[in-house]
Structures are given as C-alpha cells and as structure tokens.
Coordinates of C-alpha atoms in Angstrom, one line a residue:
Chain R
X3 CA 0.0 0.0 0.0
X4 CA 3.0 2.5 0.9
X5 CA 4.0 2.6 -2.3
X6 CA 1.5 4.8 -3.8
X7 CA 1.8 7.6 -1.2
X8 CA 5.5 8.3 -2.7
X9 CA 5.3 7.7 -6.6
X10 CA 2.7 9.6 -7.4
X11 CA 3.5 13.1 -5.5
X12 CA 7.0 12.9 -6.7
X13 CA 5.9 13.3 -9.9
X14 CA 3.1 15.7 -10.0
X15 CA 2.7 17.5 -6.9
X16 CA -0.4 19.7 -8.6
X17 CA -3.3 18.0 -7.9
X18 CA -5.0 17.8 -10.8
X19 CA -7.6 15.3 -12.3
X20 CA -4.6 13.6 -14.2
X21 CA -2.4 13.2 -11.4
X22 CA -5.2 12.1 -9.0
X23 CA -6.5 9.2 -11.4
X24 CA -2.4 8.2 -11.5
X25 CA -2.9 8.3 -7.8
X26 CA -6.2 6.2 -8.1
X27 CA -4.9 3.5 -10.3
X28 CA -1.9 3.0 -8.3
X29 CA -2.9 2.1 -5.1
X30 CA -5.8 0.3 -7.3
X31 CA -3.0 -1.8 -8.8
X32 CA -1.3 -2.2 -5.1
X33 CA -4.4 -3.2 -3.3
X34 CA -5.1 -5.7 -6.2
X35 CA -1.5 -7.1 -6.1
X36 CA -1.9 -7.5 -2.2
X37 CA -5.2 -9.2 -2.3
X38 CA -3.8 -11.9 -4.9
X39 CA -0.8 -12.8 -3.0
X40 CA -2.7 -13.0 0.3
X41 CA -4.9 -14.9 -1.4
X42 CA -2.2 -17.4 -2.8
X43 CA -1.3 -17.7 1.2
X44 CA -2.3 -21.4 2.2
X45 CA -2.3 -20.5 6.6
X46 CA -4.4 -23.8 6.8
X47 CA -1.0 -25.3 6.6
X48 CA 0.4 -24.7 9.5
X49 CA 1.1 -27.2 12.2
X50 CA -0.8 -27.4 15.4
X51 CA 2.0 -28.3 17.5
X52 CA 4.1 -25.1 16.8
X53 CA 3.6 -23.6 19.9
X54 CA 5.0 -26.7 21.9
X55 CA 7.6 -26.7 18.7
X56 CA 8.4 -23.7 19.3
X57 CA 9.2 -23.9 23.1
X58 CA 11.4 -26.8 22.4
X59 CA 13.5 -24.9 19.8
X60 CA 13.6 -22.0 22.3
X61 CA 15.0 -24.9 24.9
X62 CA 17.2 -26.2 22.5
X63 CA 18.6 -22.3 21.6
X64 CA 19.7 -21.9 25.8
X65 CA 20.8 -25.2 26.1
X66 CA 23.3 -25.9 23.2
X67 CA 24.7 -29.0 22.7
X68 CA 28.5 -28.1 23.2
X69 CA 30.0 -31.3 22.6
X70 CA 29.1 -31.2 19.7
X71 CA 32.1 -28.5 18.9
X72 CA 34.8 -30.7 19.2
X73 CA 34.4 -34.9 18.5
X74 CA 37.7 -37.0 18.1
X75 CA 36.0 -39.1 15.2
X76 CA 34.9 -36.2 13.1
X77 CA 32.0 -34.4 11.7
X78 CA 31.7 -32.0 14.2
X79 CA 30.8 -27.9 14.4
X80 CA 34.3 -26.9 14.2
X81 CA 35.3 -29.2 11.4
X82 CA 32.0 -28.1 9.6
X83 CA 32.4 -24.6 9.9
X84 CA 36.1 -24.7 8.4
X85 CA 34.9 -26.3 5.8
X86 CA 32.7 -23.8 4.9
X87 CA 35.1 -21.3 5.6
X88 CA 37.1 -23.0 3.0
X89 CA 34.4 -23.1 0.7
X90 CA 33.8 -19.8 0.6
X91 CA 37.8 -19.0 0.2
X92 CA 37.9 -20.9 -2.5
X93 CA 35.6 -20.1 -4.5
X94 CA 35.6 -16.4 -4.1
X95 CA 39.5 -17.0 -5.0
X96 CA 38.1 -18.9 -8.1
X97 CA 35.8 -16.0 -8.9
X98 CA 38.5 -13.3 -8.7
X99 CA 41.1 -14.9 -10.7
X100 CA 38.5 -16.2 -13.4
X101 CA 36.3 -13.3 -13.7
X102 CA 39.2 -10.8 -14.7
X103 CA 39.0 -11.7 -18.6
X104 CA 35.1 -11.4 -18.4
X105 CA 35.5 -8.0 -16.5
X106 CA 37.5 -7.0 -19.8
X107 CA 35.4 -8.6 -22.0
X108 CA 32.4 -6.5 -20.4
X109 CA 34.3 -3.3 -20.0
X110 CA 33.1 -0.7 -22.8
X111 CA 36.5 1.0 -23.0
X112 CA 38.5 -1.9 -23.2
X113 CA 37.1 -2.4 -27.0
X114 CA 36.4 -0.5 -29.9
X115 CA 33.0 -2.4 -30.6
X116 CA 30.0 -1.9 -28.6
X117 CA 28.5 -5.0 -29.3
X118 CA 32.1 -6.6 -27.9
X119 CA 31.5 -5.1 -24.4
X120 CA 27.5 -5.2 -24.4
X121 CA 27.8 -9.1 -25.2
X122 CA 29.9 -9.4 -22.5
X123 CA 27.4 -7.6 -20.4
X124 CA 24.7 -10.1 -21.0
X125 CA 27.2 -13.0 -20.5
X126 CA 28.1 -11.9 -17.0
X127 CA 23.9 -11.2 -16.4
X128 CA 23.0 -14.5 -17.3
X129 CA 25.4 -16.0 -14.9
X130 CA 24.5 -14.1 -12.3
X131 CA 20.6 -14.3 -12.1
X132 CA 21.1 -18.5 -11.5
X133 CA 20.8 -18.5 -7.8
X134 CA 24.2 -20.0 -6.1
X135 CA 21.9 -23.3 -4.7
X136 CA 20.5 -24.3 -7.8
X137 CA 24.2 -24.1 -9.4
X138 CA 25.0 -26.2 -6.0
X139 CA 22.7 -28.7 -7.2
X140 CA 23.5 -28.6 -11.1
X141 CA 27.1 -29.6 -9.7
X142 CA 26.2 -32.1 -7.3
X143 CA 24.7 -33.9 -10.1
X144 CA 27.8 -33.8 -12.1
X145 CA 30.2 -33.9 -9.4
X146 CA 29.1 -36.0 -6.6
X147 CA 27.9 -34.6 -3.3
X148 CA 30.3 -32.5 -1.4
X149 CA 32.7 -29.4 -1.2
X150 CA 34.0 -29.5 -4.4
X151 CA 30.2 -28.8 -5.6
X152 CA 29.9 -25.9 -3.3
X153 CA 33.3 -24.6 -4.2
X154 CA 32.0 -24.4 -8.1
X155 CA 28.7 -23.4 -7.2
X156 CA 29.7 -20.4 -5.0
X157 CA 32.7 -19.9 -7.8
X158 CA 30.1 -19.4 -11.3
X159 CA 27.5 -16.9 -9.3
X160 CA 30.5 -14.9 -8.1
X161 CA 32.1 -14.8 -11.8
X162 CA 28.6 -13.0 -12.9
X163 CA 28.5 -10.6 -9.7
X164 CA 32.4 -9.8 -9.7
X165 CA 32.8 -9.9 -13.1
X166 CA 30.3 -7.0 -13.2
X167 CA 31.9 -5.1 -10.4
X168 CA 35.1 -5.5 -11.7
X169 CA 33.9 -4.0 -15.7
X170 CA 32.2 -0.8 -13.9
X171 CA 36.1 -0.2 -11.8
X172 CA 37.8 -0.7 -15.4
X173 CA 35.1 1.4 -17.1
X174 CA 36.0 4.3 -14.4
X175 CA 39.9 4.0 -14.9
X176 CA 42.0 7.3 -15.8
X177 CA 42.8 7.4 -19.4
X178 CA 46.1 9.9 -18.7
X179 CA 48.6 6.9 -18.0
X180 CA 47.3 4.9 -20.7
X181 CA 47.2 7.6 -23.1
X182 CA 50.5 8.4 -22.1
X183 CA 51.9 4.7 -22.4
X184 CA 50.4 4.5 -26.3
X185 CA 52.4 7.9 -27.3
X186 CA 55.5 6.3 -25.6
X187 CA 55.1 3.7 -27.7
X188 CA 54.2 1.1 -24.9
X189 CA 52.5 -2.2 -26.5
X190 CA 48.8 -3.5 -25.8
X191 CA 50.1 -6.0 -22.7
X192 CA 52.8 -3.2 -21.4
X193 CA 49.4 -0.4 -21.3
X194 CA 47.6 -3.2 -19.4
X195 CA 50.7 -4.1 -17.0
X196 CA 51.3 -0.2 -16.3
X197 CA 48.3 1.5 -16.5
X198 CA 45.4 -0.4 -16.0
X199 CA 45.9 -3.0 -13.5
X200 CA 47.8 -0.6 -10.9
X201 CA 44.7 1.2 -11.3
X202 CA 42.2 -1.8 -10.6
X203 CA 43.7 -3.9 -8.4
X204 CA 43.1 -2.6 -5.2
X205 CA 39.3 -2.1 -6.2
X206 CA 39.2 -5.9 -7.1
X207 CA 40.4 -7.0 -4.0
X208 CA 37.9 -5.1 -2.1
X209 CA 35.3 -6.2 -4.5
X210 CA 36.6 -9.8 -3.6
X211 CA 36.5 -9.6 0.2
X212 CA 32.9 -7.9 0.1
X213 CA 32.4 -11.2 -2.1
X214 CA 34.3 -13.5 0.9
X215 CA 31.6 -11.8 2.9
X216 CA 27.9 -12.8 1.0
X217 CA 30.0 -16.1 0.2
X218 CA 29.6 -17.3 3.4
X219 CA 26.7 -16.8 4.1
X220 CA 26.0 -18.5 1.1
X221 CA 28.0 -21.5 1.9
X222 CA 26.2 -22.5 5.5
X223 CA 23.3 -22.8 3.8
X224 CA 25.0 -25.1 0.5
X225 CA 25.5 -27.9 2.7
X226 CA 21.6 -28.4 3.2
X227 CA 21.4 -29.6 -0.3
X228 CA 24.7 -31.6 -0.3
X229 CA 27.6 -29.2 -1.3
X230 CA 29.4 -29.3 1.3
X231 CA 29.9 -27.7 4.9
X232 CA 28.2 -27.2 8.2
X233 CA 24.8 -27.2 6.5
X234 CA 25.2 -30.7 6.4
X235 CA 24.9 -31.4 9.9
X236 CA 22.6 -28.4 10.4
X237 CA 20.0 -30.4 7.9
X238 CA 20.9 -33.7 9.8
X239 CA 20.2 -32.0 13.3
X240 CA 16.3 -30.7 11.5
X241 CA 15.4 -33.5 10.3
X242 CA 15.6 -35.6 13.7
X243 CA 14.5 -32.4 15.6
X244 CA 17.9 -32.1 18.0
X245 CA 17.5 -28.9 19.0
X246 CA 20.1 -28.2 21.0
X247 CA 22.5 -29.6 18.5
X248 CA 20.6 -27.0 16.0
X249 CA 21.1 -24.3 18.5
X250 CA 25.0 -24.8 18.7
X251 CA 25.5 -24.9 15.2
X252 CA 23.2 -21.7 14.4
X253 CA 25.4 -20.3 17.2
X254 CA 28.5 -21.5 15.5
X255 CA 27.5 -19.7 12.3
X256 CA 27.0 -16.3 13.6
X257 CA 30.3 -16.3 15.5
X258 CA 31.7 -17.8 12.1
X259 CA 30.4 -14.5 10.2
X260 CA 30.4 -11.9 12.7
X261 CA 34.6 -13.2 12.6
X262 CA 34.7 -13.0 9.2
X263 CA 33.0 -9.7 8.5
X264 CA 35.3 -8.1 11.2
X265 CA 38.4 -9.6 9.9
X266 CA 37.4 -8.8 5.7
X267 CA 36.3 -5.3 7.0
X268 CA 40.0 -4.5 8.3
X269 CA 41.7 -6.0 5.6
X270 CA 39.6 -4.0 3.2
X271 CA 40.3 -0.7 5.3
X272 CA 44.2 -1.4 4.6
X273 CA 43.3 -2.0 1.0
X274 CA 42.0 1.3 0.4
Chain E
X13 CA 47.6 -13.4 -12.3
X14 CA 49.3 -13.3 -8.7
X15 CA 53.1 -13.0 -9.0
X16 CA 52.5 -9.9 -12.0
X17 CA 49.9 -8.1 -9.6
X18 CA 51.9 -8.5 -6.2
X19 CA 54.2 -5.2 -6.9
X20 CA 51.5 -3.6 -9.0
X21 CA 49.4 -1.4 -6.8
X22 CA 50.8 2.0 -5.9
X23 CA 53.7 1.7 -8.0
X24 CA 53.4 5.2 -10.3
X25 CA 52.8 7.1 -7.3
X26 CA 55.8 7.0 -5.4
X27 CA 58.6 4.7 -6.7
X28 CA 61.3 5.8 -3.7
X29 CA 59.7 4.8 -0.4
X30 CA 58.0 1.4 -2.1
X31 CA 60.3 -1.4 -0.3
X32 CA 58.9 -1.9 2.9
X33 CA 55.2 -1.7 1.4
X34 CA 56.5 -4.0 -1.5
X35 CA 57.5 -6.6 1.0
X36 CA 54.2 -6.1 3.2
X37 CA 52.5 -6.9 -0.1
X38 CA 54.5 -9.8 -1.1
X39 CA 53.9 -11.2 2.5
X40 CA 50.4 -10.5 1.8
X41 CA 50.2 -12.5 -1.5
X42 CA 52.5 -15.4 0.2
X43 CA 50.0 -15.6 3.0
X44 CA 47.3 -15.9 0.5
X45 CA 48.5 -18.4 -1.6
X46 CA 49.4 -20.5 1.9
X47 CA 45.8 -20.1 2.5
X48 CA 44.8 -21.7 -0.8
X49 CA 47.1 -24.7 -0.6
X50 CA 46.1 -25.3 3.0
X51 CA 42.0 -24.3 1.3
X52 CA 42.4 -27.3 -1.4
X53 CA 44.3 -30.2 0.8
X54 CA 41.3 -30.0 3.2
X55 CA 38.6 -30.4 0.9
X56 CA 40.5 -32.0 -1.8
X57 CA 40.0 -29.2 -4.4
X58 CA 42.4 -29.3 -6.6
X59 CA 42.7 -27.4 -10.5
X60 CA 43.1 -31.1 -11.9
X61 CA 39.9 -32.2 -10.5
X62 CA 38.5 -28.7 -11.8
X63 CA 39.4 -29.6 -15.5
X64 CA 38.0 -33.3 -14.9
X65 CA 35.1 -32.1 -13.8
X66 CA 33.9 -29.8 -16.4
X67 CA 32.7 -32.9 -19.1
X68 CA 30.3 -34.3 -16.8
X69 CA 29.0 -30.8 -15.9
X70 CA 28.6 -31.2 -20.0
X71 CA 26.5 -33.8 -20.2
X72 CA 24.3 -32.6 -17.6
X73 CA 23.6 -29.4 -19.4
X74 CA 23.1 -31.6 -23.0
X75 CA 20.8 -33.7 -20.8
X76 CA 18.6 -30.6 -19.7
X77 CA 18.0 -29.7 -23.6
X78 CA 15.5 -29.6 -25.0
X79 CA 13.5 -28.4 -22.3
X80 CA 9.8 -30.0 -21.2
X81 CA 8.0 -27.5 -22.5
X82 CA 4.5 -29.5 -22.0
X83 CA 5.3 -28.9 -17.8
X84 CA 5.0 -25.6 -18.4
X85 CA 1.3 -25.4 -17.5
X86 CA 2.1 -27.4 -14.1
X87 CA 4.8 -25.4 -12.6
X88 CA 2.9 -21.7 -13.4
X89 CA 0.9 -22.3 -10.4
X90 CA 3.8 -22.7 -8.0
X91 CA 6.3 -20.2 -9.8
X92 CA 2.9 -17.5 -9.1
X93 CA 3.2 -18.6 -5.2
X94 CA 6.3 -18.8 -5.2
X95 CA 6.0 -14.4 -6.3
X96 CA 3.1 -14.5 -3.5
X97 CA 5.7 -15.9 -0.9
X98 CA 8.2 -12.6 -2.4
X99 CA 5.7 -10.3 -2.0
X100 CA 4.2 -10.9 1.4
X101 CA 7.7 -11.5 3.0
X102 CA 9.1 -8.2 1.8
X103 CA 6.1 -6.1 2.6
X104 CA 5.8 -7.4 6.2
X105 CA 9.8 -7.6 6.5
X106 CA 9.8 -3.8 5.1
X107 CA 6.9 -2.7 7.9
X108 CA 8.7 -4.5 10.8
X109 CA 11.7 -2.5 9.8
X110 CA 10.2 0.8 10.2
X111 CA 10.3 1.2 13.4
X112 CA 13.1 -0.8 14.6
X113 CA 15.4 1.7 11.6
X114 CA 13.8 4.6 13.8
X115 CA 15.0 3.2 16.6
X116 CA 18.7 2.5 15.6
X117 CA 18.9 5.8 14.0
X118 CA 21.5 8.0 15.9
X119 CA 20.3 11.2 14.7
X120 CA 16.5 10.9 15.8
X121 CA 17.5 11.4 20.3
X122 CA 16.4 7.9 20.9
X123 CA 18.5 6.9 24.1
X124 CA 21.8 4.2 23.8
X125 CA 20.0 1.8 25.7
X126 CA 17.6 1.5 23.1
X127 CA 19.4 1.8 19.7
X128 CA 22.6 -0.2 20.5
X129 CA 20.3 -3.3 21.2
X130 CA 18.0 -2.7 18.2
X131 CA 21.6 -2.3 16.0
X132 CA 22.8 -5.8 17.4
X133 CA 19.6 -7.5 16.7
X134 CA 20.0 -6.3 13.2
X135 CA 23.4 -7.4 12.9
X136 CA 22.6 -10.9 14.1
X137 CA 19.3 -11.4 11.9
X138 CA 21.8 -10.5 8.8
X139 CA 23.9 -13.1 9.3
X140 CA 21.1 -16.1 9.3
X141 CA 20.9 -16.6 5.8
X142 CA 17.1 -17.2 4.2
X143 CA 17.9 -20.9 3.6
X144 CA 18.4 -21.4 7.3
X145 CA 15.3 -19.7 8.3
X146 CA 13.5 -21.2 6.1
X147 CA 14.8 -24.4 7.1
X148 CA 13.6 -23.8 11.2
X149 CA 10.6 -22.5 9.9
X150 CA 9.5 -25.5 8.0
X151 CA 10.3 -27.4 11.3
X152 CA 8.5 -25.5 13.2
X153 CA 5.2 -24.4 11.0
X154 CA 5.1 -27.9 8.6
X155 CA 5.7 -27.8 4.9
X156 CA 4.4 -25.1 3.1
X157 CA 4.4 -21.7 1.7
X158 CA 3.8 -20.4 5.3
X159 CA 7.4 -21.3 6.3
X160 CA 9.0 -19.5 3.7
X161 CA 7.0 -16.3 4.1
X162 CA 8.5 -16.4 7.2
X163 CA 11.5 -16.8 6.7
X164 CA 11.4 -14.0 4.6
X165 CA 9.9 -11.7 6.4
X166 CA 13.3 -11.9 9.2
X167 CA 15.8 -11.4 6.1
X168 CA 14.0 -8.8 4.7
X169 CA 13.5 -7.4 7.8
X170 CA 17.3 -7.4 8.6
X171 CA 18.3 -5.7 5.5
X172 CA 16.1 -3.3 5.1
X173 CA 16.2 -1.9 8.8
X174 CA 20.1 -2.0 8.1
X175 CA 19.7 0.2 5.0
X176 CA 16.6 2.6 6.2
X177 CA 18.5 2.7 9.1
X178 CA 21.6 4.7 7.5
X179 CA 19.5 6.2 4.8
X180 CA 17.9 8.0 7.9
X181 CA 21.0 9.0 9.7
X182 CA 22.0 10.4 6.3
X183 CA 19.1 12.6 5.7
X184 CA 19.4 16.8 6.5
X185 CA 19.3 17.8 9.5
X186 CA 17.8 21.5 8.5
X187 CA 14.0 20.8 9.0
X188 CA 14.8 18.4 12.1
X189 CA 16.5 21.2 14.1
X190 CA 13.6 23.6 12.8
X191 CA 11.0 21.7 14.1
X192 CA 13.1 20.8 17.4
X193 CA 13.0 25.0 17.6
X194 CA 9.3 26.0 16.6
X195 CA 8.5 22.5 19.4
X196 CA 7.5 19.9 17.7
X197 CA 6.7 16.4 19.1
X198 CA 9.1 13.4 18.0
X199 CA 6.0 11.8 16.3
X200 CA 5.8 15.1 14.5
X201 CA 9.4 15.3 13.5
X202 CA 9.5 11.6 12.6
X203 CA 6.3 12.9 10.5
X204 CA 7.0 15.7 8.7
X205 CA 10.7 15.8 9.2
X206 CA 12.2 12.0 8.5
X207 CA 9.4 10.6 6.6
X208 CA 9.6 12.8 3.7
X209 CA 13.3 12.4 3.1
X210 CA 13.7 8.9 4.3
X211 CA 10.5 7.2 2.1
X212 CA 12.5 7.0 -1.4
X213 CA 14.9 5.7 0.2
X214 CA 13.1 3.2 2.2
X215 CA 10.8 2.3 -1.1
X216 CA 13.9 1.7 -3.2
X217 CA 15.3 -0.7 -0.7
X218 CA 12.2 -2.4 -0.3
X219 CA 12.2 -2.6 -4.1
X220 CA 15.8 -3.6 -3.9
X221 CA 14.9 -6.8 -1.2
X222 CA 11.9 -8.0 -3.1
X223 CA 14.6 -8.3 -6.8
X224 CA 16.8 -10.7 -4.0
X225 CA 13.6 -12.5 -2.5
X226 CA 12.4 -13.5 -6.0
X227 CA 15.8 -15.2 -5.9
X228 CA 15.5 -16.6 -2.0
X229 CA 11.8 -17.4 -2.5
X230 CA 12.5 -20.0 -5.6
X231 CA 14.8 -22.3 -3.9
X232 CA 13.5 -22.2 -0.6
X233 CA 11.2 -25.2 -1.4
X234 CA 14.3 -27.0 -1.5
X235 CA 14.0 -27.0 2.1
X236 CA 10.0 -28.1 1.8
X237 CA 9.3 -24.2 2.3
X238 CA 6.9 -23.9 -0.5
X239 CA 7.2 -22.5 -4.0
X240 CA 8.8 -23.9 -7.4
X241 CA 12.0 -25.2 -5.7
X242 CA 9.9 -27.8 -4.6
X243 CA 9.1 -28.9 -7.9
X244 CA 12.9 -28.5 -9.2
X245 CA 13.9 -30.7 -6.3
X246 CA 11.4 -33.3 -7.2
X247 CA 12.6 -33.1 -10.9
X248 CA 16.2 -33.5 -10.0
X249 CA 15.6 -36.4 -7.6
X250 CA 13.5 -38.0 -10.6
X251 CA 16.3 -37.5 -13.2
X252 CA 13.9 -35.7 -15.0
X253 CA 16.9 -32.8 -16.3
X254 CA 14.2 -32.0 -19.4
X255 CA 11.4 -30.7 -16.6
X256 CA 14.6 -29.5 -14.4
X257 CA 15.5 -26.8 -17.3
X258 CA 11.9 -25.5 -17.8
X259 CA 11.6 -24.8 -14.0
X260 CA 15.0 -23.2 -13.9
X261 CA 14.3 -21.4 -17.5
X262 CA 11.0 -20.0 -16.0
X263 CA 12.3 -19.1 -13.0
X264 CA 14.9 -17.2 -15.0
X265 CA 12.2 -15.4 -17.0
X266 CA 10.3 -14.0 -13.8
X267 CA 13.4 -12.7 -12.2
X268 CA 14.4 -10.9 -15.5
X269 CA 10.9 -9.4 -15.4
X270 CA 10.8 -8.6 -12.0
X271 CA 14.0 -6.9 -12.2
X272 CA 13.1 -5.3 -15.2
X273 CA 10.4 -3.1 -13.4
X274 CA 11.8 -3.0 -10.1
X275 CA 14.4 -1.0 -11.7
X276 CA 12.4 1.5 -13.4
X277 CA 10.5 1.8 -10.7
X278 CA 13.7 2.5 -8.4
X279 CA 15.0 5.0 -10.9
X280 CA 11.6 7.0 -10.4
X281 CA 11.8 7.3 -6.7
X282 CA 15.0 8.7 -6.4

C-alpha cells in the first residue's frame, strides 16, 4: 500500500484530475496485487503443534549441545564450519582470478566495438541471475555430493557478480597513464601491466572480500542440499528435531560471520 | 595473475619509499596463496579435479535440452506462489523494519540503551541466511508456503532496517532542528521531518529486497518451504533434467521481469 503515497507526488505535486487518477490507479494496482498474493497464502498449513515446537527450539537455543564442537571421530561444528570457511575462500578466490577476462570482456573502454562489451554484459547477467543453490545442485549432479560442488557453485554466481563489479572499476579508470603509455610507444600488454591493472587492483580485491563476505553466508546454507559444509549437519540435526545440536551450530554460524566480516572489514580498510 | 599483480598497486605514485610496502604486499600475496594450498588439501579441491570435472557438468547441461516445454502449465501455479511468498515476506519484512530503523537511528535522540540493542539485533538477523530460516521454519510451521514467508519476512526485515537505518542518519538535518525550535513532538518530527526524506529511500530498498527474495523465494522449497524449488527438487531427484530446465528457464524469465520493473521503478523514486 506505501508505495503509492510516494510515486505519485514525486511526480506531480499539482493535484490535478490527471495526477489524481495516476494516484487512483496505483494504489488500485497495489491493493489488487496484495489481495492476490494474500490470497495465494495457504495459513491452513500450519502445524498445530508449533507452539509446543516452538518452546522446544527455544530450549534447545539456551541449552546448546556443546559437545558437539569438538568430537575426536569427526564431523563436528568446528570441522564443519572450516569447511565452509574454505568453501567460501575458495571459490571467491576462483571467482577473482577467473572473472578478470570477463570484467574485460564487459568493459566498454577496453574495445572498440559496442557490441564486444555489451555481449559481454549479458554474459556476466546470465550468470548471475542463476541463484548459487540451484548451481549447488547442477554440480552435485555432475560432481558427486560434497565441497567441491559448493566450491563451483559459489565460484560461477560470483564470476557473474564480480565480473560485473570488476567492468564498472575498469570502465572508471583514468585514461592519462594509458594515453601516455600508447604515445611512448608502450605495447597492448605493457598499457595493461602499467596502466590499468595498478589502477584496478586494489578495487578488485575489495570487491573480492565484500564477495568472501555474502560467500559465506552462502556456503552455511549449501551444505543443506549436499555441497558441502556445516549445513550438512545443520539439515541432519532438523530432520531428527535435535535442537540443541541445531542451536549450537546456528550459534557457531554467527560467531563464524560476525569473525569473518570483522576480519574482511579490516583487511579491506588497509586495502584502500 | 598473482606473481605480475603483487608489486602492481601503488607503484606510479611513489617509486622511492616502495620497499617496505613492497615486502608487506609480497607477505600479503604469500599468505594468500598459503591459505589456498592449506583451502584445497582440506577439501581435496584441486585445479586437476576442476578440468576433470567440467565434461560431466557437459552432459548434464546436454541432458537438460531440449526443455519439457508441456510442464509448463504445471509449474505456473507454483512459480505464481512462489512471487506471492516474495511479495508478502518483503512487505511485512519492510513494515517490521520501520520502526526498529527509527529506533537504531542515531540522529532521531532515541536513548543508547535502546538503539545499541535494536543495532545488534540487526546485525545478528543478517547473518542467518534465508535458507536457514527457512529451514527452522518448516520445522516449526510444517511444509508449506507459510514457512518461507516467514523466513522471509526476518531477512527482509534485517536488510532493510540495516539500510533505512543509514539512509535515515543520512538525511538533513535543517528541518529536524527547525521543528526541534518551533517544538514539535518526536511523532511530529519523525512525520513531517524523517518521513519525507527517508520514504525513497526506504521504497527503493524495499524494491531492492523484493529483486533478492524472488531469488531466495525460488529455492526455498528445497527446504519443503513452498514455491517452485519444490518442484525443481522433485525433478532433479526424478532424473527428470528436461522438466529441471523448464523450471530453472522459468524461474529465469520471472526474475528478468521482476528486475526489469523494479528497476524502473527505483530510478523513479530517487
């Protein structure tokens, strides 16, 4: 409903008949777009027992299961969450490095030709709009179960997110040392080595670590399909209701990211 | 791509005092590459099993084509809940951040005790990710589309409050001040002095959260939490690639769409 209030003003703050019937067929539109999806919302199917469920998880949350962290046979939290950790390194690390010729490819001052960069531009789009789990599972199929699937999946969506991020900090490079390189009679690769990647790097790797960042938080949730991680235990704990196992590894996973934020965050401040 | 870029950065500026930064950058790239090695020994990724791998994720993709177009009329009914799911978890998400962005604001007098808790909460509902909500959700409320509105009303909830939150602190302070001096209410100022300069904002970010929730609301049913990833998970566990690419083609379509108008709708508002 809140939409309407700020559209329509913005545009035409006189109020007259034209603007009002904008008005009018707006929050028409809204209401009727509100209506259908509540409409679509099945509440029949909820469970009677979630208030007793609920108290249970709430039990489970204060009374985590803390030996889980540490078991000499394996397949505990803190085996899980390195793995993810890794996961995540990894295939941001994959992304950088292979996303640097797309970033080229996609970067309208790097060619002559429009249609070199704007094909580029739709490569790196259709790449990115295939969400990160349903690449997991596209891999798991191929690959097998396990972190080598999550360490592709997370590494293709990254290529199409990076790789974009990447072509907009070439597309905003100064032209002066390149310029300058060309009349000195400097070749294609010498322009690239002198004046353009001094100029990019340090934006990449910032681009990289904010990557690291939404990568892990991509890669606790990978391993409930299978690729790998400490989603695997997480969908193990669900599935037979161990809450407090569930409430240790949840707690495990914040600790994990509120680590890894702080320590990206200070790396990228010495970055830039 | 490592060893070239190591003494790269910086270099033009000022080629004298560069040693000791050189080495700090060297130990930097050493460290990194450390990392890796230590990354692929533990989970047995190496570039070999890269290149080996590719062929098979071949023949998967020439398995998915030609698509099952004839399961198109089967999966429209879930792909539409799966937009209903989107659009009810964003709204409510986006109106339970309202007030908690008010009260983590710094610039609107609301006292510490209040808006460092309301900032923590924030910071530890961004780092559940949707999948994992989703997930407790369906254990908690069943199987269903229930669970994943749910679960998308928290996410949204965290990101937008994050981004209202600084959008507000952002805003001019003129008219606040003025209407502290002529003695208006907080209600007032929140009124006529935050609300007007804060609602593009806030629109564009709900905007913003719905493009990612279309995204988050089609796999959550990989979890059982309603929608079309239901369907793609039953088509994958069936071996049934043909009616896996339609889903995953359609899903594609609706997100293009979606983020079609979303943007030209953003670009409006501010």
């Amino acid at each position: 409903m809140k939409n309407t209030h700020t559209a329509a003003p913005a545009k035409a703050s006189g109020s007259t008949l034209l603007s009002r019937l904008r008005l009018a067929l707006i929050v028409i539109l809204v209401a009727a777009v509100y209506y259908w999806s509540v409409q679509g919302m099945q509440f029949e199917g909820i469970q009677g027992t979630a208030g007793t469920v609920s108290r249970s998880i709430l039990q489970g949350f204060l009374h985590p299961d803390w030996s889980f962290v540490y078991l000499a046979e394996g397949e505990d939290l803190l085996r899980g969450l390195l793995d993810t950790l890794v996961i995540s390194i990894l295939g941001t690390v994959v992304a950088a490095v292979v996303c640097i010729p797309f970033a080229f490819w996609a970067s309208s001052n790097m060619s002559r030709r429009l249609a070199v960069s704007g094909s580029g531009k739709i490569v790196l789009s259709v790449i990115r709009v295939f969400p990160e789990i349903i690449v997991a599972i596209l891999f798991i199929k191929a690959v097998g179960p396990g972190s080598f699937a999550g360490v592709l999946a997370l590494g293709i969506h990254s290529v199409g997110m990076l790789g974009k991020l990447y072509s907009e900090t070439i597309e905003s490079i100064d032209r002066g040392p390149e310029e300058a390189l060309i009349a000195s009679g400097a070749n294609r690769l010498q322009v690239l080595r002198y004046a353009v990647l001094p100029q990019v790097i340090p934006q990449f790797l910032s681009y990289s670590l904010y990557r690291f960042e939404i990568n892990i938080r991509s890669a606790t949730t990978l391993g409930l399909v299978g690729a790998g991680g400490i989603g695997t235990p997480l969908i193990f704990a669900l599935q037979v209701r161990n809450w407090n196992r569930v409430g240790i590894i949840l707690l495990g996973i914040i600790v994990l990211i509120i680590l890894t934020d702080w320590i990206s965050g200070w790396v990228r401040r010495r970055i830039i | 791509m490592k060893t070239p870029a190591s003494t790269a950065p910086l270099q033009p500026a000022a080629p004298e005092i560069l040693p000791p930064r050189k080495t700090k950058q060297l130990a930097g790239w050493l460290v990194l590459i450390a990392v890796l090695i230590v990354c692929s020994i533990r989970t047995k990724v190496t570039p070999y099993q890269l290149i080996t791998g590719l062929p098979q994720m071949g023949s998967l993709l020439r398995e998915m084509f030609p698509p099952d177009w004839s399961y198109l009329p089967t999966i429209w009914a879930p792909m539409m809940e799966t937009v209903q799911i989107a659009i009810l978890g964003t709204t409510l998400g986006g109106l339970l951040a309202i007030p908690v962005a008010l009260l983590s604001a710094s610039n609107l007098q609301v006292s510490r005790w209040i808006s460092l808790p309301c900032r923590m909460i924030l910071n530890l509902v961004r780092t559940i990710p949707d999948l994992l909500f989703a997930a407790i959700f369906v254990a908690v409320f069943g199987i269903g589309p229930f669970a994943g509105m749910l679960a998308l009303v928290f996410f949204s909830f965290g990101i937008i409050a994050k981004l209202t939150f600084e959008a507000i602190e952002a805003i001019d302070p003129g008219p606040l001040e003025a209407m502290t001096a002529v003695g208006a209410n907080r209600m007032q100022i929140i009124r006529f002095g935050v609300v007007p300069q804060a609602l593009p904002y806030f629109m564009s970010y709900l905007l913003y959260t719905f493009e990612v929730n279309i995204r988050a609301a089609a796999v959550l049913g990989l979890v059982g939490a309603g929608g079309i990833g239901l369907l793609l998970d039953r088509a994958l566990g069936l071996f049934r690639y043909d009616r896996a690419s339609i889903i995953i083609l359609l899903t594609l379509v609706i997100v293009l769409v979606i983020d079609y108008g979303s943007t030209i709708i953003r670009r409006k508002l501010l």
